[in-house]
PDB file of C-alpha atoms in Angstrom:
ATOM      1  CA  MET A   1     -32.632 -41.834  20.588  1.00  0.00           C
ATOM      2  CA  ASN A   2     -35.076 -39.161  21.611  1.00  0.00           C
ATOM      3  CA  ASP A   3     -33.910 -39.033  25.206  1.00  0.00           C
ATOM      4  CA  ILE A   4     -30.144 -39.091  24.786  1.00  0.00           C
ATOM      5  CA  PRO A   5     -28.382 -37.799  28.001  1.00  0.00           C
ATOM      6  CA  ILE A   6     -26.561 -34.407  27.616  1.00  0.00           C
ATOM      7  CA  ILE A   7     -23.118 -33.601  29.040  1.00  0.00           C
ATOM      8  CA  PRO A   8     -22.242 -30.014  29.529  1.00  0.00           C
ATOM      9  CA  LEU A   9     -18.782 -29.375  28.219  1.00  0.00           C
ATOM     10  CA  PRO A  10     -17.171 -26.216  29.571  1.00  0.00           C
ATOM     11  CA  LEU A  11     -14.922 -24.239  27.151  1.00  0.00           C
ATOM     12  CA  GLY A  12     -12.536 -21.733  28.690  1.00  0.00           C
ATOM     13  CA  PRO A  13     -11.519 -18.466  26.995  1.00  0.00           C
ATOM     14  CA  GLU A  14      -8.790 -20.197  24.912  1.00  0.00           C
ATOM     15  CA  LYS A  15     -10.542 -22.274  22.275  1.00  0.00           C
ATOM     16  CA  HIS A  16      -9.060 -25.147  20.352  1.00  0.00           C
ATOM     17  CA  ILE A  17      -9.757 -24.313  16.623  1.00  0.00           C
ATOM     18  CA  ALA A  18      -9.161 -26.560  13.614  1.00  0.00           C
ATOM     19  CA  LEU A  19      -8.319 -24.734  10.409  1.00  0.00           C
ATOM     20  CA  ILE A  20      -8.812 -26.602   7.103  1.00  0.00           C
ATOM     21  CA  ALA A  21      -9.099 -25.466   3.526  1.00  0.00           C
ATOM     22  CA  HIS A  22      -9.449 -27.309   0.209  1.00  0.00           C
ATOM     23  CA  ASP A  23      -6.708 -26.564  -2.336  1.00  0.00           C
ATOM     24  CA  THR A  24      -8.728 -23.991  -4.203  1.00  0.00           C
ATOM     25  CA  LYS A  25      -9.537 -22.133  -0.953  1.00  0.00           C
ATOM     26  CA  LYS A  26      -6.132 -22.197   0.736  1.00  0.00           C
ATOM     27  CA  ALA A  27      -5.222 -18.718  -0.440  1.00  0.00           C
ATOM     28  CA  ASP A  28      -8.602 -17.310   0.998  1.00  0.00           C
ATOM     29  CA  LEU A  29      -7.983 -19.009   4.354  1.00  0.00           C
ATOM     30  CA  LEU A  30      -4.418 -17.757   4.499  1.00  0.00           C
ATOM     31  CA  ARG A  31      -5.403 -14.260   3.798  1.00  0.00           C
ATOM     32  CA  TRP A  32      -8.260 -14.419   6.309  1.00  0.00           C
ATOM     33  CA  ALA A  33      -6.008 -15.901   8.947  1.00  0.00           C
ATOM     34  CA  TYR A  34      -3.329 -13.194   8.441  1.00  0.00           C
ATOM     35  CA  GLU A  35      -6.043 -10.566   8.831  1.00  0.00           C
ATOM     36  CA  ASN A  36      -7.285 -12.231  12.013  1.00  0.00           C
ATOM     37  CA  LYS A  37      -3.917 -13.315  13.414  1.00  0.00           C
ATOM     38  CA  GLU A  38      -4.152 -11.256  16.544  1.00  0.00           C
ATOM     39  CA  GLU A  39      -7.404 -12.977  17.607  1.00  0.00           C
ATOM     40  CA  LEU A  40      -6.286 -16.346  16.402  1.00  0.00           C
ATOM     41  CA  GLY A  41      -3.072 -16.052  18.418  1.00  0.00           C
ATOM     42  CA  ARG A  42      -5.138 -16.158  21.644  1.00  0.00           C
ATOM     43  CA  HIS A  43      -6.234 -19.762  20.824  1.00  0.00           C
ATOM     44  CA  ALA A  44      -4.768 -23.105  20.277  1.00  0.00           C
ATOM     45  CA  LEU A  45      -4.692 -23.987  16.523  1.00  0.00           C
ATOM     46  CA  CYS A  46      -4.453 -27.136  14.401  1.00  0.00           C
ATOM     47  CA  GLY A  47      -5.021 -28.026  10.881  1.00  0.00           C
ATOM     48  CA  THR A  48      -4.552 -30.553   8.225  1.00  0.00           C
ATOM     49  CA  GLY A  49      -1.177 -31.068   6.325  1.00  0.00           C
ATOM     50  CA  THR A  50      -0.322 -28.381   3.952  1.00  0.00           C
ATOM     51  CA  THR A  51      -2.825 -25.914   5.372  1.00  0.00           C
ATOM     52  CA  ALA A  52      -1.163 -26.027   8.826  1.00  0.00           C
ATOM     53  CA  LYS A  53       2.277 -25.492   7.330  1.00  0.00           C
ATOM     54  CA  LEU A  54       1.162 -22.659   5.174  1.00  0.00           C
ATOM     55  CA  LEU A  55      -0.660 -20.962   8.017  1.00  0.00           C
ATOM     56  CA  THR A  56       2.419 -21.118  10.239  1.00  0.00           C
ATOM     57  CA  ARG A  57       4.601 -19.777   7.487  1.00  0.00           C
ATOM     58  CA  LYS A  58       2.233 -16.986   6.457  1.00  0.00           C
ATOM     59  CA  THR A  59       1.027 -15.859   9.825  1.00  0.00           C
ATOM     60  CA  GLY A  60       3.792 -16.886  12.249  1.00  0.00           C
ATOM     61  CA  LEU A  61       1.248 -18.512  14.404  1.00  0.00           C
ATOM     62  CA  PRO A  62       1.924 -22.032  15.712  1.00  0.00           C
ATOM     63  CA  VAL A  63      -0.471 -24.393  14.040  1.00  0.00           C
ATOM     64  CA  ARG A  64      -0.285 -28.097  14.994  1.00  0.00           C
ATOM     65  CA  GLY A  65      -0.274 -30.020  11.797  1.00  0.00           C
ATOM     66  CA  TYR A  66      -1.899 -33.398  11.151  1.00  0.00           C
ATOM     67  CA  ASN A  67      -1.804 -35.451   7.933  1.00  0.00           C
ATOM     68  CA  SER A  68      -2.999 -33.978   4.668  1.00  0.00           C
ATOM     69  CA  GLY A  69      -6.836 -34.408   4.364  1.00  0.00           C
ATOM     70  CA  PRO A  70      -6.725 -37.174   1.719  1.00  0.00           C
ATOM     71  CA  LEU A  71      -4.077 -38.964   3.767  1.00  0.00           C
ATOM     72  CA  GLY A  72      -6.117 -39.236   6.942  1.00  0.00           C
ATOM     73  CA  GLY A  73      -5.947 -35.681   8.260  1.00  0.00           C
ATOM     74  CA  ASP A  74      -9.706 -35.131   8.143  1.00  0.00           C
ATOM     75  CA  GLN A  75     -10.160 -38.292  10.177  1.00  0.00           C
ATOM     76  CA  GLN A  76      -7.548 -37.206  12.657  1.00  0.00           C
ATOM     77  CA  ILE A  77      -9.298 -33.954  13.143  1.00  0.00           C
ATOM     78  CA  GLY A  78     -12.684 -35.862  13.458  1.00  0.00           C
ATOM     79  CA  ALA A  79     -11.134 -38.064  16.185  1.00  0.00           C
ATOM     80  CA  ARG A  80     -10.004 -34.946  18.164  1.00  0.00           C
ATOM     81  CA  ILE A  81     -13.500 -33.599  17.988  1.00  0.00           C
ATOM     82  CA  ALA A  82     -14.933 -36.905  19.295  1.00  0.00           C
ATOM     83  CA  GLU A  83     -12.436 -36.794  22.076  1.00  0.00           C
ATOM     84  CA  GLY A  84     -13.485 -33.241  23.068  1.00  0.00           C
ATOM     85  CA  ARG A  85     -10.113 -31.764  22.086  1.00  0.00           C
ATOM     86  CA  ILE A  86     -11.360 -29.358  19.323  1.00  0.00           C
ATOM     87  CA  ASP A  87     -13.926 -26.683  20.251  1.00  0.00           C
ATOM     88  CA  PHE A  88     -14.703 -25.545  16.745  1.00  0.00           C
ATOM     89  CA  MET A  89     -13.755 -25.830  13.086  1.00  0.00           C
ATOM     90  CA  ILE A  90     -13.055 -23.284  10.316  1.00  0.00           C
ATOM     91  CA  PHE A  91     -13.264 -25.148   7.034  1.00  0.00           C
ATOM     92  CA  PHE A  92     -13.039 -23.107   3.835  1.00  0.00           C
ATOM     93  CA  TRP A  93     -14.330 -25.775   1.355  1.00  0.00           C
ATOM     94  CA  ASP A  94     -14.935 -25.528  -2.371  1.00  0.00           C
ATOM     95  CA  PRO A  95     -18.502 -26.637  -3.140  1.00  0.00           C
ATOM     96  CA  LEU A  96     -17.770 -26.648  -6.933  1.00  0.00           C
ATOM     97  CA  ALA A  97     -14.720 -28.871  -7.020  1.00  0.00           C
ATOM     98  CA  ALA A  98     -14.935 -32.631  -6.731  1.00  0.00           C
ATOM     99  CA  GLN A  99     -12.703 -33.883  -3.965  1.00  0.00           C
ATOM    100  CA  PRO A 100     -10.993 -37.369  -4.021  1.00  0.00           C
ATOM    101  CA  HIS A 101     -11.703 -37.658  -0.283  1.00  0.00           C
ATOM    102  CA  ASP A 102     -15.286 -36.445  -0.264  1.00  0.00           C
ATOM    103  CA  PRO A 103     -16.328 -39.344   2.036  1.00  0.00           C
ATOM    104  CA  ASP A 104     -13.713 -38.288   4.603  1.00  0.00           C
ATOM    105  CA  VAL A 105     -14.965 -34.605   4.402  1.00  0.00           C
ATOM    106  CA  LYS A 106     -18.534 -35.804   4.853  1.00  0.00           C
ATOM    107  CA  ALA A 107     -17.459 -37.882   7.943  1.00  0.00           C
ATOM    108  CA  LEU A 108     -15.632 -34.956   9.416  1.00  0.00           C
ATOM    109  CA  LEU A 109     -18.717 -32.709   9.126  1.00  0.00           C
ATOM    110  CA  ARG A 110     -20.935 -35.354  10.476  1.00  0.00           C
ATOM    111  CA  VAL A 111     -18.737 -35.829  13.553  1.00  0.00           C
ATOM    112  CA  ALA A 112     -18.676 -32.013  14.055  1.00  0.00           C
ATOM    113  CA  VAL A 113     -22.318 -31.755  13.891  1.00  0.00           C
ATOM    114  CA  LEU A 114     -22.787 -34.932  16.061  1.00  0.00           C
ATOM    115  CA  TYR A 115     -20.540 -33.401  18.832  1.00  0.00           C
ATOM    116  CA  ASN A 116     -22.190 -29.915  18.501  1.00  0.00           C
ATOM    117  CA  ILE A 117     -19.149 -27.886  17.656  1.00  0.00           C
ATOM    118  CA  PRO A 118     -19.531 -24.675  15.715  1.00  0.00           C
ATOM    119  CA  ILE A 119     -18.424 -24.865  12.058  1.00  0.00           C
ATOM    120  CA  ALA A 120     -17.606 -21.973   9.811  1.00  0.00           C
ATOM    121  CA  MET A 121     -17.727 -22.979   6.189  1.00  0.00           C
ATOM    122  CA  ASN A 122     -16.807 -19.794   4.535  1.00  0.00           C
ATOM    123  CA  GLU A 123     -15.215 -16.297   5.302  1.00  0.00           C
ATOM    124  CA  ALA A 124     -18.480 -14.736   6.412  1.00  0.00           C
ATOM    125  CA  SER A 125     -19.322 -17.394   8.881  1.00  0.00           C
ATOM    126  CA  ALA A 126     -15.720 -17.389  10.209  1.00  0.00           C
ATOM    127  CA  ASP A 127     -15.866 -13.683  10.639  1.00  0.00           C
ATOM    128  CA  PHE A 128     -19.083 -14.035  12.682  1.00  0.00           C
ATOM    129  CA  MET A 129     -17.599 -16.813  14.857  1.00  0.00           C
ATOM    130  CA  LEU A 130     -14.329 -15.065  15.469  1.00  0.00           C
ATOM    131  CA  THR A 131     -15.974 -11.861  16.566  1.00  0.00           C
ATOM    132  CA  SER A 132     -18.649 -13.528  18.732  1.00  0.00           C
ATOM    133  CA  SER A 133     -18.677 -12.492  22.414  1.00  0.00           C
ATOM    134  CA  TYR A 134     -18.062 -16.272  23.270  1.00  0.00           C
ATOM    135  CA  MET A 135     -14.592 -16.272  21.729  1.00  0.00           C
ATOM    136  CA  ASP A 136     -12.906 -14.834  24.838  1.00  0.00           C
ATOM    137  CA  THR A 137     -15.131 -16.073  27.490  1.00  0.00           C
ATOM    138  CA  ASP A 138     -16.330 -19.301  29.012  1.00  0.00           C
ATOM    139  CA  TYR A 139     -19.044 -21.154  27.118  1.00  0.00           C
ATOM    140  CA  GLU A 140     -20.776 -24.316  27.976  1.00  0.00           C
ATOM    141  CA  ARG A 141     -21.359 -26.579  24.962  1.00  0.00           C
ATOM    142  CA  LEU A 142     -23.946 -29.333  25.345  1.00  0.00           C
ATOM    143  CA  VAL A 143     -22.787 -32.545  24.052  1.00  0.00           C
ATOM    144  CA  PRO A 144     -24.963 -35.724  23.635  1.00  0.00           C
ATOM    145  CA  ASN A 145     -23.639 -38.642  25.759  1.00  0.00           C
ATOM    146  CA  TYR A 146     -23.979 -41.379  23.135  1.00  0.00           C
ATOM    147  CA  ASN A 147     -22.009 -43.848  25.248  1.00  0.00           C
ATOM    148  CA  GLN A 148     -24.660 -43.659  28.008  1.00  0.00           C
ATOM    149  CA  ALA A 149     -27.485 -43.825  25.489  1.00  0.00           C
ATOM    150  CA  ILE A 150     -26.024 -47.108  24.081  1.00  0.00           C
ATOM    151  CA  ALA A 151     -25.451 -48.514  27.617  1.00  0.00           C
ATOM    152  CA  ASP A 152     -29.069 -47.688  28.516  1.00  0.00           C
ATOM    153  CA  ARG A 153     -30.302 -49.433  25.379  1.00  0.00           C
ATOM    154  CA  PHE A 154     -28.349 -52.540  26.163  1.00  0.00           C
ATOM    155  CA  ALA A 155     -29.641 -52.620  29.662  1.00  0.00           C
ATOM    156  CA  GLU A 156     -33.227 -52.410  28.327  1.00  0.00           C
ATOM    157  CA  LEU A 157     -32.563 -55.401  26.076  1.00  0.00           C
ATOM    158  CA  LYS A 158     -31.328 -57.432  28.979  1.00  0.00           C
ATOM    159  CA  ASP A 159     -34.622 -56.713  31.032  1.00  0.00           C
TER     160      ASP A 159
END
């Protein structure tokens, strides 16, 4: 897997951002989003269940909601990342609270890293990402082409 082909994925000035928060961090994300609603309003937003509803209610921003995290929302967000439909993720998570859906969270983070999307895991990293010069400009994200790598591997087996 050392020589996996790379696909450049161009991102325009409007980014597709997933907003997620564990229950104990929802208030922090809501406050942060409200403080940053002008910048967030320039982008397409989505989130898991309750978080998306609360964000829309608190900020007035349209946030497309998926299922609650424990009911498959984390997996839905992960699928959108794999499809290239989410450009980065802001996930305020609680490292001190056990989550009943920890395997789903781990899978979501794995997919995000696998597909090379930026991930903010707390307010400080979210501030840095949102104020980055890349937020309102084009950016070329390099994504490994795993499908091509698998096809190449099968072709080698046939030889």
